CSV table of C-alpha atoms and ligand atoms in Angstrom, one decimal:
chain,number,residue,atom,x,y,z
Q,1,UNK,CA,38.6,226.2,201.0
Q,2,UNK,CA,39.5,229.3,199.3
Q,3,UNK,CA,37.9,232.4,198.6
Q,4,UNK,CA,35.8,232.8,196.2
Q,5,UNK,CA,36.1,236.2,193.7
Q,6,UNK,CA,33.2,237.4,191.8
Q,7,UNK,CA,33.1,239.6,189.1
Q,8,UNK,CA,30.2,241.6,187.1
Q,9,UNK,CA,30.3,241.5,183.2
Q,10,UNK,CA,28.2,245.3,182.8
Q,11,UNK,CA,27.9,248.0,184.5
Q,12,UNK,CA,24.4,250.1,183.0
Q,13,UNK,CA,21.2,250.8,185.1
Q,14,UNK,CA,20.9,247.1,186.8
Q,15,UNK,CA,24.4,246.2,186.3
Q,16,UNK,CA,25.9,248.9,188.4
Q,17,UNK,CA,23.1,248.2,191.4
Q,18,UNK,CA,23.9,244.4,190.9
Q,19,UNK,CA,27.6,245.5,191.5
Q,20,UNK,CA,26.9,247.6,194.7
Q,21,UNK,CA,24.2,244.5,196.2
Q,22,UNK,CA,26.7,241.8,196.1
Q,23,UNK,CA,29.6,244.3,197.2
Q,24,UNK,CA,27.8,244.8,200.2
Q,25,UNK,CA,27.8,240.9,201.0
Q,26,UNK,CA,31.2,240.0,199.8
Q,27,UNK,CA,32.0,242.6,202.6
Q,28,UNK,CA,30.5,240.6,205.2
Q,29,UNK,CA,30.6,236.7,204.1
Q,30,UNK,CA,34.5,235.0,204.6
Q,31,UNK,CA,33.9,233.2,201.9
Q,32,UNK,CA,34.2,235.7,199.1
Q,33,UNK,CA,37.5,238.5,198.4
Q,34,UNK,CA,36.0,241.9,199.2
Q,35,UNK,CA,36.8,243.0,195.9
Q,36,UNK,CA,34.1,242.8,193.3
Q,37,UNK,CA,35.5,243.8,189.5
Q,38,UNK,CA,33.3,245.7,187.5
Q,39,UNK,CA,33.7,245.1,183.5
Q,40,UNK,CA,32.5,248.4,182.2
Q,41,UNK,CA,31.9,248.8,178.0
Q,42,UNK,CA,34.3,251.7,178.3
Q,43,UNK,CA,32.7,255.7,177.2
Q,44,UNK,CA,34.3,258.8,176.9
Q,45,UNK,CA,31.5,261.2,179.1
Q,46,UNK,CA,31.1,264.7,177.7
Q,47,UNK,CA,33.5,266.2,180.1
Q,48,UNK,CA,36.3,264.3,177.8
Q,49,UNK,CA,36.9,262.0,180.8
Q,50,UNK,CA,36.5,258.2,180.7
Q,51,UNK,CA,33.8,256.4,182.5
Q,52,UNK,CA,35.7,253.9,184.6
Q,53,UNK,CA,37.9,256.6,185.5
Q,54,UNK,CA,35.0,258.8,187.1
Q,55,UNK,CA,33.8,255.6,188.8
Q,56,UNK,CA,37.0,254.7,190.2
Q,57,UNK,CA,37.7,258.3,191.5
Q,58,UNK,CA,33.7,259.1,193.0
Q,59,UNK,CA,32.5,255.5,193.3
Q,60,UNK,CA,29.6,256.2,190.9
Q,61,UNK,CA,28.2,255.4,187.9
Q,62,UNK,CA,27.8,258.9,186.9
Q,63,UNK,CA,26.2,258.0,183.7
Q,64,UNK,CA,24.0,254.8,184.5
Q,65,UNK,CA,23.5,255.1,188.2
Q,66,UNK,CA,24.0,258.4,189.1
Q,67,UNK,CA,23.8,259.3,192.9
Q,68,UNK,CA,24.6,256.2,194.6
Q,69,UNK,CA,27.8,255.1,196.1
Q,70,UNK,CA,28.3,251.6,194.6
Q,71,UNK,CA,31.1,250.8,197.7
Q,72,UNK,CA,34.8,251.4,197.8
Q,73,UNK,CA,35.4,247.3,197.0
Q,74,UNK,CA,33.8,247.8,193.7
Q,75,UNK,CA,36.5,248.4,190.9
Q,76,UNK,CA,35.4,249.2,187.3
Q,77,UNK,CA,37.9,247.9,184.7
Q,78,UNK,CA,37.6,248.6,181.0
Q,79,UNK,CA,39.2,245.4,180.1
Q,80,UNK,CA,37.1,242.2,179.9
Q,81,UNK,CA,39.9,239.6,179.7
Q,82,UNK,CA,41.6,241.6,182.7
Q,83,UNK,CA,38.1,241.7,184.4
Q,84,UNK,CA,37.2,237.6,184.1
Q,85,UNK,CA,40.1,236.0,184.3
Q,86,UNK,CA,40.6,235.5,188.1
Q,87,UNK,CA,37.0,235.1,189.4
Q,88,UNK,CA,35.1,232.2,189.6
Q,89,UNK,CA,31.6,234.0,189.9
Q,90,UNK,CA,30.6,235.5,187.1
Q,91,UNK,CA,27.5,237.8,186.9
Q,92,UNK,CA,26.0,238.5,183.4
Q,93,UNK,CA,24.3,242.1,183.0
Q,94,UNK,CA,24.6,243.8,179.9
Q,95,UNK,CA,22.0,244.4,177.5
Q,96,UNK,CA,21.1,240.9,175.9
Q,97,UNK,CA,21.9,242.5,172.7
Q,98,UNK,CA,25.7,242.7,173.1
Q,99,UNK,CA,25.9,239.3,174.8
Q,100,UNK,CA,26.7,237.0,171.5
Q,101,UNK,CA,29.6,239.6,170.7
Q,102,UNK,CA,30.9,239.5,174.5
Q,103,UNK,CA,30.5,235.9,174.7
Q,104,UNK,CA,33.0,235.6,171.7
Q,105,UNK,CA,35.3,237.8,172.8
Q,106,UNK,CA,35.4,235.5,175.9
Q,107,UNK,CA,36.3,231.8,175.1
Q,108,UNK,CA,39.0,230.2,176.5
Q,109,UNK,CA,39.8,233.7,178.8
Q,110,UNK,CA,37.5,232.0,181.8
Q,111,UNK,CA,39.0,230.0,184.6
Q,112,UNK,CA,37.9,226.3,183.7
Q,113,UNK,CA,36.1,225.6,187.5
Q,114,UNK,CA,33.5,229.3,187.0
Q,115,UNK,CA,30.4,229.3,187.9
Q,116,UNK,CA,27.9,231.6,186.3
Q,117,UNK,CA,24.6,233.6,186.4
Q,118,UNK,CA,23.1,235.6,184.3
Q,119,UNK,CA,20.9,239.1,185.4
Q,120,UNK,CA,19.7,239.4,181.4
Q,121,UNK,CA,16.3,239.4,180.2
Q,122,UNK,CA,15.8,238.6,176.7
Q,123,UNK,CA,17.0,235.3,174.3
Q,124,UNK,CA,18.8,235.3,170.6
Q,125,UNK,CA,16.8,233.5,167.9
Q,126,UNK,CA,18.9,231.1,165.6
Q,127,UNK,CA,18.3,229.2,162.9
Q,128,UNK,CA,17.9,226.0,164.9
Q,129,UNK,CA,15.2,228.1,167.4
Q,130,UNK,CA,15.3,230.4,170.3
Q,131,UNK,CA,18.0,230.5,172.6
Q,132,UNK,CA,17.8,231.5,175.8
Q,133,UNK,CA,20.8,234.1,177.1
Q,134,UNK,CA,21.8,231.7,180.2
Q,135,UNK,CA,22.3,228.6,177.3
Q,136,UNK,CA,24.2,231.1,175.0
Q,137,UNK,CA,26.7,231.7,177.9
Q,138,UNK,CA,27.1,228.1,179.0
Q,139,UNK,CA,27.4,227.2,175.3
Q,140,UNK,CA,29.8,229.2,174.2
Q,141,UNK,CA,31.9,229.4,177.5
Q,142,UNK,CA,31.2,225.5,178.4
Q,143,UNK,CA,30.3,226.4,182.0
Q,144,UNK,CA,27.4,226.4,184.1
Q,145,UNK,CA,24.7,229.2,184.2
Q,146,UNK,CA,22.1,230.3,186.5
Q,147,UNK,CA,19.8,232.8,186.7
Q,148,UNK,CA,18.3,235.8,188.4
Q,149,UNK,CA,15.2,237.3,187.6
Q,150,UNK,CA,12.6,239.4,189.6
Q,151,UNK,CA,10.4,242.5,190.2
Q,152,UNK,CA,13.3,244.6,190.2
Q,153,UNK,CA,13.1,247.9,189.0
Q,154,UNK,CA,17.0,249.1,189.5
Q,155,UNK,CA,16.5,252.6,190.9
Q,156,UNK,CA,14.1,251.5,193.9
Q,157,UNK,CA,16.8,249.0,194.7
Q,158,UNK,CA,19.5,251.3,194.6
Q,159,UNK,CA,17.9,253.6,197.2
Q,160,UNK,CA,17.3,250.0,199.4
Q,161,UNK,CA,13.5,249.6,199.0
Q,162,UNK,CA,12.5,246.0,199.7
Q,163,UNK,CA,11.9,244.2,197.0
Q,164,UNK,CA,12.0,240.2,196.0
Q,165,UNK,CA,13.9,237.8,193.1
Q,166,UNK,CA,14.0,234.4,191.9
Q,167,UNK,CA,17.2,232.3,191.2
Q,168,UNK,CA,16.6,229.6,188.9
Q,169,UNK,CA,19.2,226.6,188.8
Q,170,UNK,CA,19.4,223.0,186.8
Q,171,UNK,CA,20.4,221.2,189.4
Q,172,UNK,CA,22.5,221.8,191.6
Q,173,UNK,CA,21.4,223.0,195.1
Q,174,UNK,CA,24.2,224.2,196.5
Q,175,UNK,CA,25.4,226.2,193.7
Q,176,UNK,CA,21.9,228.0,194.0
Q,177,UNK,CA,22.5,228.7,197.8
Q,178,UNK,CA,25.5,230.2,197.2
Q,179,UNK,CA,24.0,232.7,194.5
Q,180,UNK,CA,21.0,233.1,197.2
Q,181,UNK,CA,23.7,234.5,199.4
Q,182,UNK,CA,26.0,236.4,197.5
Q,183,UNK,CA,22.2,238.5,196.4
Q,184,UNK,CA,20.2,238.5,199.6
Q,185,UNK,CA,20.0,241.9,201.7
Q,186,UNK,CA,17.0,242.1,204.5
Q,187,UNK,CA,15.6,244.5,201.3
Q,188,UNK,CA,16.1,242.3,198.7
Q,189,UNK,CA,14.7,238.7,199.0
Q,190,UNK,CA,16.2,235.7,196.7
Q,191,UNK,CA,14.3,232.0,196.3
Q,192,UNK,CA,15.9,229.4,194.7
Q,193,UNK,CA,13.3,227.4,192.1
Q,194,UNK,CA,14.5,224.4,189.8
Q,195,UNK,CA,13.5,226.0,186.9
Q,196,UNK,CA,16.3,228.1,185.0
Q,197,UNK,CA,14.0,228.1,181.5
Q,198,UNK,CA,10.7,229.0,183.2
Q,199,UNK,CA,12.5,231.9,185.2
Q,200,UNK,CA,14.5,233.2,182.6
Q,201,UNK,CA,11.4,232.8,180.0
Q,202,UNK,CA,9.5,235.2,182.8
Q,203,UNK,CA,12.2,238.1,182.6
Q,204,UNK,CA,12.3,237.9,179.1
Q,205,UNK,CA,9.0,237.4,178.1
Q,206,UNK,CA,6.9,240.4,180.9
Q,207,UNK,CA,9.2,243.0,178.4
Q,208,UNK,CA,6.8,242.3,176.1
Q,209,UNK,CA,3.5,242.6,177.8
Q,210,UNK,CA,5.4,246.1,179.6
Q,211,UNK,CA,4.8,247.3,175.4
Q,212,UNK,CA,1.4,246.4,175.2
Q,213,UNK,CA,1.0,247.8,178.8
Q,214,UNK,CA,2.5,251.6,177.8
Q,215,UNK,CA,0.2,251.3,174.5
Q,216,UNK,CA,-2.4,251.3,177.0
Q,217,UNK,CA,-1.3,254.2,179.3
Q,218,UNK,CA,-0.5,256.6,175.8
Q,219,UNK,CA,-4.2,255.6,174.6
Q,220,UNK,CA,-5.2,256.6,178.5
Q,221,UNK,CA,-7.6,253.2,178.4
Q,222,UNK,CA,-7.2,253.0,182.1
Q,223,UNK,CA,-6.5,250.6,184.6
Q,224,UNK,CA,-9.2,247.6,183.9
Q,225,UNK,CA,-7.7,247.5,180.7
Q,226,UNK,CA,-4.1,247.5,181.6
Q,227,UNK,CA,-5.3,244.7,184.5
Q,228,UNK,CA,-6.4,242.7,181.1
Q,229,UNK,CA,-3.2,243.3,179.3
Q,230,UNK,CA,-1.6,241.9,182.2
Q,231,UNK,CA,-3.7,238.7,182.9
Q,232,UNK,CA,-3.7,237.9,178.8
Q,233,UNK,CA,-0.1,238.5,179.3
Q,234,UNK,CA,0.8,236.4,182.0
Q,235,UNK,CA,-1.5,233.5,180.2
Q,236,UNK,CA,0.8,233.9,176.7
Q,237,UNK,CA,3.8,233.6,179.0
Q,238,UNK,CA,2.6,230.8,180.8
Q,239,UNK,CA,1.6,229.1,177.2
Q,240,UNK,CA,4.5,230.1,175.1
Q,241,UNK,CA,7.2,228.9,177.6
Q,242,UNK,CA,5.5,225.4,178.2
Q,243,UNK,CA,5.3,225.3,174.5
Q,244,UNK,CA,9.3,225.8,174.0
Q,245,UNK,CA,9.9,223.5,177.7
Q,246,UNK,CA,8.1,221.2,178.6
Q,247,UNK,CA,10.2,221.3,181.8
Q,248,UNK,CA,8.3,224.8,182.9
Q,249,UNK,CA,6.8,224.8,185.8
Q,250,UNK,CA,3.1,226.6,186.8
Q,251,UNK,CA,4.3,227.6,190.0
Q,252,UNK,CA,7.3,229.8,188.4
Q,253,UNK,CA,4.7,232.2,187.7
Q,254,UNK,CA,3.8,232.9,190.9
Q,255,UNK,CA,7.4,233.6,192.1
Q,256,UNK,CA,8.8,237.5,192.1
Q,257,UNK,CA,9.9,236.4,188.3
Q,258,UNK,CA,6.3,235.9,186.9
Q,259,UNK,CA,3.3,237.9,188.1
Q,260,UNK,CA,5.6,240.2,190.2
Q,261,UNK,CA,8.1,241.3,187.7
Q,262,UNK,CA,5.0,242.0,184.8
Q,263,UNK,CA,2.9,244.0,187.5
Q,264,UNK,CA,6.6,245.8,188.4
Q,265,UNK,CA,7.4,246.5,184.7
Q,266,UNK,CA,4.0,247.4,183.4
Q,267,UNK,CA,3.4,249.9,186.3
Q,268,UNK,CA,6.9,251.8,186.6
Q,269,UNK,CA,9.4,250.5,183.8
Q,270,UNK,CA,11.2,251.9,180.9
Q,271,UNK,CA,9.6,249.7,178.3
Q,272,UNK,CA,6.1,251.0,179.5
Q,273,UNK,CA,7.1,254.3,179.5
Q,274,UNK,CA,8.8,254.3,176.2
Q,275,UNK,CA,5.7,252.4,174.6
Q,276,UNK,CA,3.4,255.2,176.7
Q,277,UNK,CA,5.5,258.0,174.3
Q,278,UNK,CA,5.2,255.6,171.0
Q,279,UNK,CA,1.3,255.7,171.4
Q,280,UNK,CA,0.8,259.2,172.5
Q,281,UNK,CA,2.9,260.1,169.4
Q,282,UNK,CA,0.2,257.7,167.6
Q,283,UNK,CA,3.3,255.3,166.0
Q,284,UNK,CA,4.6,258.0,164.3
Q,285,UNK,CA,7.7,258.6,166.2
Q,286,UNK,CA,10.2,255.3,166.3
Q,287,UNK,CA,11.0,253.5,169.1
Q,288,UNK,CA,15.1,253.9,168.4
Q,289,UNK,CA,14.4,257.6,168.1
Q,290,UNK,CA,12.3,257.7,171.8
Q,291,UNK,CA,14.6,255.1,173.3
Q,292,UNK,CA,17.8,257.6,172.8
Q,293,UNK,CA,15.7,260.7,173.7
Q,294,UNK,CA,14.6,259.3,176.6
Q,295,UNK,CA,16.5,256.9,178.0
Q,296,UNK,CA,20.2,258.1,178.1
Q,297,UNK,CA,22.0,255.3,176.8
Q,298,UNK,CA,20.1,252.6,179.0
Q,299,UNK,CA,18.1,250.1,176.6
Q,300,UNK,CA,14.9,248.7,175.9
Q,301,UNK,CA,14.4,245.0,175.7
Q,302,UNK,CA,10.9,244.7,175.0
Q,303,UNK,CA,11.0,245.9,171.3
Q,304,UNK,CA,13.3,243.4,170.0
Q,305,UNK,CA,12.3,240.6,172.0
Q,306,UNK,CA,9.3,241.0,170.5
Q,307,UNK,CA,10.2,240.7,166.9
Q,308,UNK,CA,12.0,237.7,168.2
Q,309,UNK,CA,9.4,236.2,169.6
Q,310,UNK,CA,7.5,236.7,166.6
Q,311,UNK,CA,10.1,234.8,164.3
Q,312,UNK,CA,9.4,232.0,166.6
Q,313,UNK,CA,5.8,232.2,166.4
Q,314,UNK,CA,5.8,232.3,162.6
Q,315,UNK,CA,8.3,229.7,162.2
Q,316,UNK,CA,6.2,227.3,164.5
Q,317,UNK,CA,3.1,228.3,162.8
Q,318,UNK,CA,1.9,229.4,166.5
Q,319,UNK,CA,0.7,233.1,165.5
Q,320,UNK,CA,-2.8,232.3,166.2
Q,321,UNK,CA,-2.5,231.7,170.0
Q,322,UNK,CA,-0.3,234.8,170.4
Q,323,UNK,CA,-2.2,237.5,169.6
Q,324,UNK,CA,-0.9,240.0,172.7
Q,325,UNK,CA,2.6,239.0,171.8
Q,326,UNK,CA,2.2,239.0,167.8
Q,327,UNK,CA,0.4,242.4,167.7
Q,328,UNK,CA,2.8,244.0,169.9
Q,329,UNK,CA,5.7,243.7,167.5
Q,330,UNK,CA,2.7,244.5,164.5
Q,331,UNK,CA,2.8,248.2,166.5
Q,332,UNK,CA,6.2,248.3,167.2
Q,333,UNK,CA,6.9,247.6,163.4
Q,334,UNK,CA,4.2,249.9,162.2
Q,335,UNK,CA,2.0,247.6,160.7
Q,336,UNK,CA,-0.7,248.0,163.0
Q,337,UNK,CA,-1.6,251.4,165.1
Q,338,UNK,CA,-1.0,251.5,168.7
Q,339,UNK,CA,-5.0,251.0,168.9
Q,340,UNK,CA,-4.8,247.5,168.1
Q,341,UNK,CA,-4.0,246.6,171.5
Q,342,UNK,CA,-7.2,247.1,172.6
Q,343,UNK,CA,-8.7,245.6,169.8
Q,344,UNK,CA,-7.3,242.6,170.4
Q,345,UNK,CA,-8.3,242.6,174.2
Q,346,UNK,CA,-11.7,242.8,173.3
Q,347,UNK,CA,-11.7,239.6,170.9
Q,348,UNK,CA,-12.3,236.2,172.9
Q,349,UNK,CA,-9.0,235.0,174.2
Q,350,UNK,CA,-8.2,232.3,172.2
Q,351,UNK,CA,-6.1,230.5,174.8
Q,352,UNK,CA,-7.4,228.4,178.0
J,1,LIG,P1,21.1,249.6,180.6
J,1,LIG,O1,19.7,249.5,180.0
J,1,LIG,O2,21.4,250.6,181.6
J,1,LIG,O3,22.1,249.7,179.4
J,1,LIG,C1,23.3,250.4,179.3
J,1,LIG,C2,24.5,249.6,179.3
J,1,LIG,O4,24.7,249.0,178.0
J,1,LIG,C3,25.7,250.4,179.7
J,1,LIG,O5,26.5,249.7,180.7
J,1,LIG,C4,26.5,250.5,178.4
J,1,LIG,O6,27.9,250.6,178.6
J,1,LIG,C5,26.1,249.2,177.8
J,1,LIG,N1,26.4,249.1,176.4
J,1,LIG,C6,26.1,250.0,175.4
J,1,LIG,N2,26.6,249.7,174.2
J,1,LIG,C7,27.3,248.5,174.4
J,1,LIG,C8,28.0,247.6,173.6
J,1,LIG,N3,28.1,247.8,172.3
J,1,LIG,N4,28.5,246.5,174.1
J,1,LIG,C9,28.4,246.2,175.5
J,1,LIG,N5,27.7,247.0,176.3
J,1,LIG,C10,27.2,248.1,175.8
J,1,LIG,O7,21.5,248.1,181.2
J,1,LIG,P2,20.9,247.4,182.5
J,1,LIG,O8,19.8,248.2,183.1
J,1,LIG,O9,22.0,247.1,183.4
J,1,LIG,O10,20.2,246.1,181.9
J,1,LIG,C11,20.9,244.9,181.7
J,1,LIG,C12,19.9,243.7,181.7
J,1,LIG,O11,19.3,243.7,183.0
J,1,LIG,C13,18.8,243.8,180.7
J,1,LIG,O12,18.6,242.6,180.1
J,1,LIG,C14,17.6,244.3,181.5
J,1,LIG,O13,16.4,243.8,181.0
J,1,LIG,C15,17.9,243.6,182.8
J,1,LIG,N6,17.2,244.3,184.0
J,1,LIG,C16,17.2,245.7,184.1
J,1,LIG,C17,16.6,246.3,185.2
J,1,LIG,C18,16.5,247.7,185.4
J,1,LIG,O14,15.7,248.2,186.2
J,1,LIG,N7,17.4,248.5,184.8
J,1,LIG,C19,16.0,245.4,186.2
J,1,LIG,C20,16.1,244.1,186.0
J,1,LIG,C21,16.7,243.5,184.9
J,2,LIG,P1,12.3,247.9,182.2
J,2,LIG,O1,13.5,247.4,181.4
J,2,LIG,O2,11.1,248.0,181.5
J,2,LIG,O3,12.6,249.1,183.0
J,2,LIG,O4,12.1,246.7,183.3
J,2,LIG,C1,13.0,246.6,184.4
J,2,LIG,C2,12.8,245.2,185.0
J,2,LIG,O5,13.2,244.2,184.4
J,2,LIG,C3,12.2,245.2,186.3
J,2,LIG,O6,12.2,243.9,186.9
C-alpha cells in the first residue's frame, strides 16, 4: 500500500520532542514518507525573526526545546490547513486549552481516511459533562482518536533517557500497532491497552495530584507526606474515572499512564514546581503570574484542570469523595491556604 504521512499539530515542550521521536522512525520504517510536518502556532522571537523560520534554518525549537536537533525530515509550517491536509496521521500536542479553537478551525480541511492520536493531557467541561480531549477531536473532525499518555517528562526524553508510555485505543488493534511503532525507540517503550478513557483520564487527572504534590514541597512537609498525596491521589483517580466510565479498567493504573506518570510529575514536573513557588509565596502570588515568570511560554495543565474537575464534582454532587482534588482548586482559587493540603491528608480518607 502506500505510504503513510504523519504530521504533528504543536510544536511547545512535548510537541517538539514528539516531532523529533517519530522523525527518527519514519526515517527507518518503509511504511511512512520521511517527512514529518510540524504545525507550529507561529511567534515572532525577540530577535524580530519568526519561529518556524529559526527552526527551519537550525533544526531547533529555539524557544520550546532549545538545544536539540529535532532531525532534518522535520519541517515546521505556520499554516495548519497547509500542515493537515495531506497526512493521514495526525498527532495532537498543544496545550488542551487551544484545542476547541484548533479543532474548529479544522473541519472539513482533513483527509476523510486520517487516523488520529492525541499527546494532550487535560478534558473541556460542557454543559452536557466532561469531555475528554481525544472525543473532542473525533467529534468535531468525525475521525478516529487514540491516545498516548506516560511518565514522560519532555526534556529527559529529548536527551534519550529510557523511559515508558501507554497507547490507549477503542478497538482496533492494528491501528494501535501502528501508533506503537511510529513511537517506540529502545529508550522510549509504548504498550498498547484497550482503554482510551482510563488512559487519557490518567494524563489528565496526575496534573492535579502534581498541585497538591508542589504544595507539599513549598510547605517542606517532606517525603511521607508527598508519598500520601500520591497514594490519596492515585485512589481519587482511580474513583473519579470509574465514576465518569464504567469502561475503566484497574490495571490502567498500573501502566506508565497511572502510577508512573504521577510519581514522574509530582517528583520533576512543571505543575509541582510551579505549585512549590505558589506555596512558598504562601498563595499570595497567582498562578498566571508564576506560570509566565517561570515557565517561558510553556503551560500548566494542572490549575485549570482542576477547576474543571471541580465543576464536575459540584454538578454531580460528588464533592465529598474528592477532597484532594476539590481542595486543590480551593488553593489554587484562594479560598483555602496552601496549608490545607495537609490538613486534608490528615482527615480519614473517605474513599475505599
Ligand atoms: P508547552 O507547555 O510547551 O506549551 C507551549 C506551546 O503552546 C507552544 O507550542 C505555543 O506555540 C503553544 N501556544 C501558545 N499559545 C497558543 C495558542 N493561542 N494557540 C495554539 N497554541 C498556542 O506545550 P507541550 O509541553 O508540548 O504540552 C502539550 C501537551 O502535552 C499538554 O497537554 C501537556 O500536558 C502534555 N505533556 C507535556 C509533557 C512535557 O514534559 N512538556 C509531557 C507529557 C505530556
Ligand atoms: P508537567 O506538565 O507537570 O511538567 O508534566 C509533564 C508530564 O506530563 C510528564 O509525563
Amino acid at each position: 500500500g502506500s505510504k503513510s504521512k504523519v504530521t504533528v499539530v504543536g510544536s511547545g515542550n512535548w510537541g517538539s520532542v514528539a516531532a523529533k521521536l517519530i522523525a527518527s522512525n519514519t526515517l527507518k520504517l518503509n511504511s511512512f514518507h520521511d517527512e514529518v510536518r510540524m504545525w507550529v502556532f507561529e511567534e515572532t522571537l525577540q530577535t524580530g525573526e519568526k519561529l518556524t523560520d529559526v527552526i527551519n534554518k537550525t533544526n531547533e525549537n529555539v524557544k520550546y526545546l532549545p538545544g536539540i536537533k529535532l532531525g532534518k525530515n522535520v519541517i515546521a509550517d505556520p499554516d495548519l490547513d497547509n500542515a493537515v491536509k495531506d497526512a493521514n496521521m495526525l498527532v495532537f500536542v498543544t496545550p488542551h486549552q487551544f484545542m476547541e479553537g484548533i479543532c474548529k478551525r479544522l473541519v472539513g480541511k482533513v483527509r476523510g481516511d486520517v487516523e488520529a492520536i492525541s499527546l494532550i493531557k487535560g478534558m473541556e467541561v460542557k454543559m452536557e459533562g466532561p469531555c475528554m480531549i481525544s472525543n473532542l477531536i473525533s467529534e468535531q473532525l468525525g475521525i478516529n482518536c487514540s491516545v498516548l499518555m506516560g511518565a514522560n517528562i519532555a526534556n529527559e526524553i529529548a536527551v534519550e533517557k529510557f523511559s515508558e508510555a501507554t497507547v490507549g485505543y477503542r478497538d482496533n488493534r492494528e491501528i494501535a500497532e501502528q501508533w506503537v511503532k511510529l513511537f517506540s525507540t529502545p529508550y522510549f517503550m509504548v504498550t498498547p491497552v484497550q482503554d482510551v478513557e482510563g488512559v487519557e483520564l490518567c494524563g489528565t487527572l496526575k496534573n492535579v495530584v502534581a498541585i497538591a504534590a508542589g504544595f507539599v514541597d513549598g510547605l517542606d512537609m517532606g517525603n511521607n507526606t508527598k508519598a500520601a498525596i500520591m497514594r490519596i491521589g492515585l485512589r481519587e483517580m482511580r474513583a473519579f474515572s470509574k465514576l465518569l466510565f464504567s469502561s475503566v479498567r484497574d490495571s490502567t493504573f498500573f501502566e506508565s499512564c497511572g502510577v508512573a506518570d504521577v510519581i514522574t510529575t509530582c517528583l520533576g514536573g512543571r505543575n509541582r514546581k510551579v505549585a512549590e513557588a505558589f506555596a512558598r509565596n504562601g498563595g499570595k502570588r497567582s498562578f498566571d503570574d508564576l506560570e509566565a515568570e517561570m515557565l517561558q511560554g510553556q503551560k500548566l495543565q494542572g490549575v485549570s484542570t482542576a477547576r474543571e474537575v471541580y465543576e464536575v464534582l459540584s454538578h454531580r454532587g460528588w464533592l465529598e469523595l474528592f477532597p484532594l482534588f476539590a481542595t486543590v482548586h480551593e488553593i489554587c482559587v484562594g479560598r483555602l491556604p496552601p496549608s490545607a493540603i495537609v490538613e486534608y491528608s490528615e482527615k480519614k480518607p473517605r474513599l475505599s
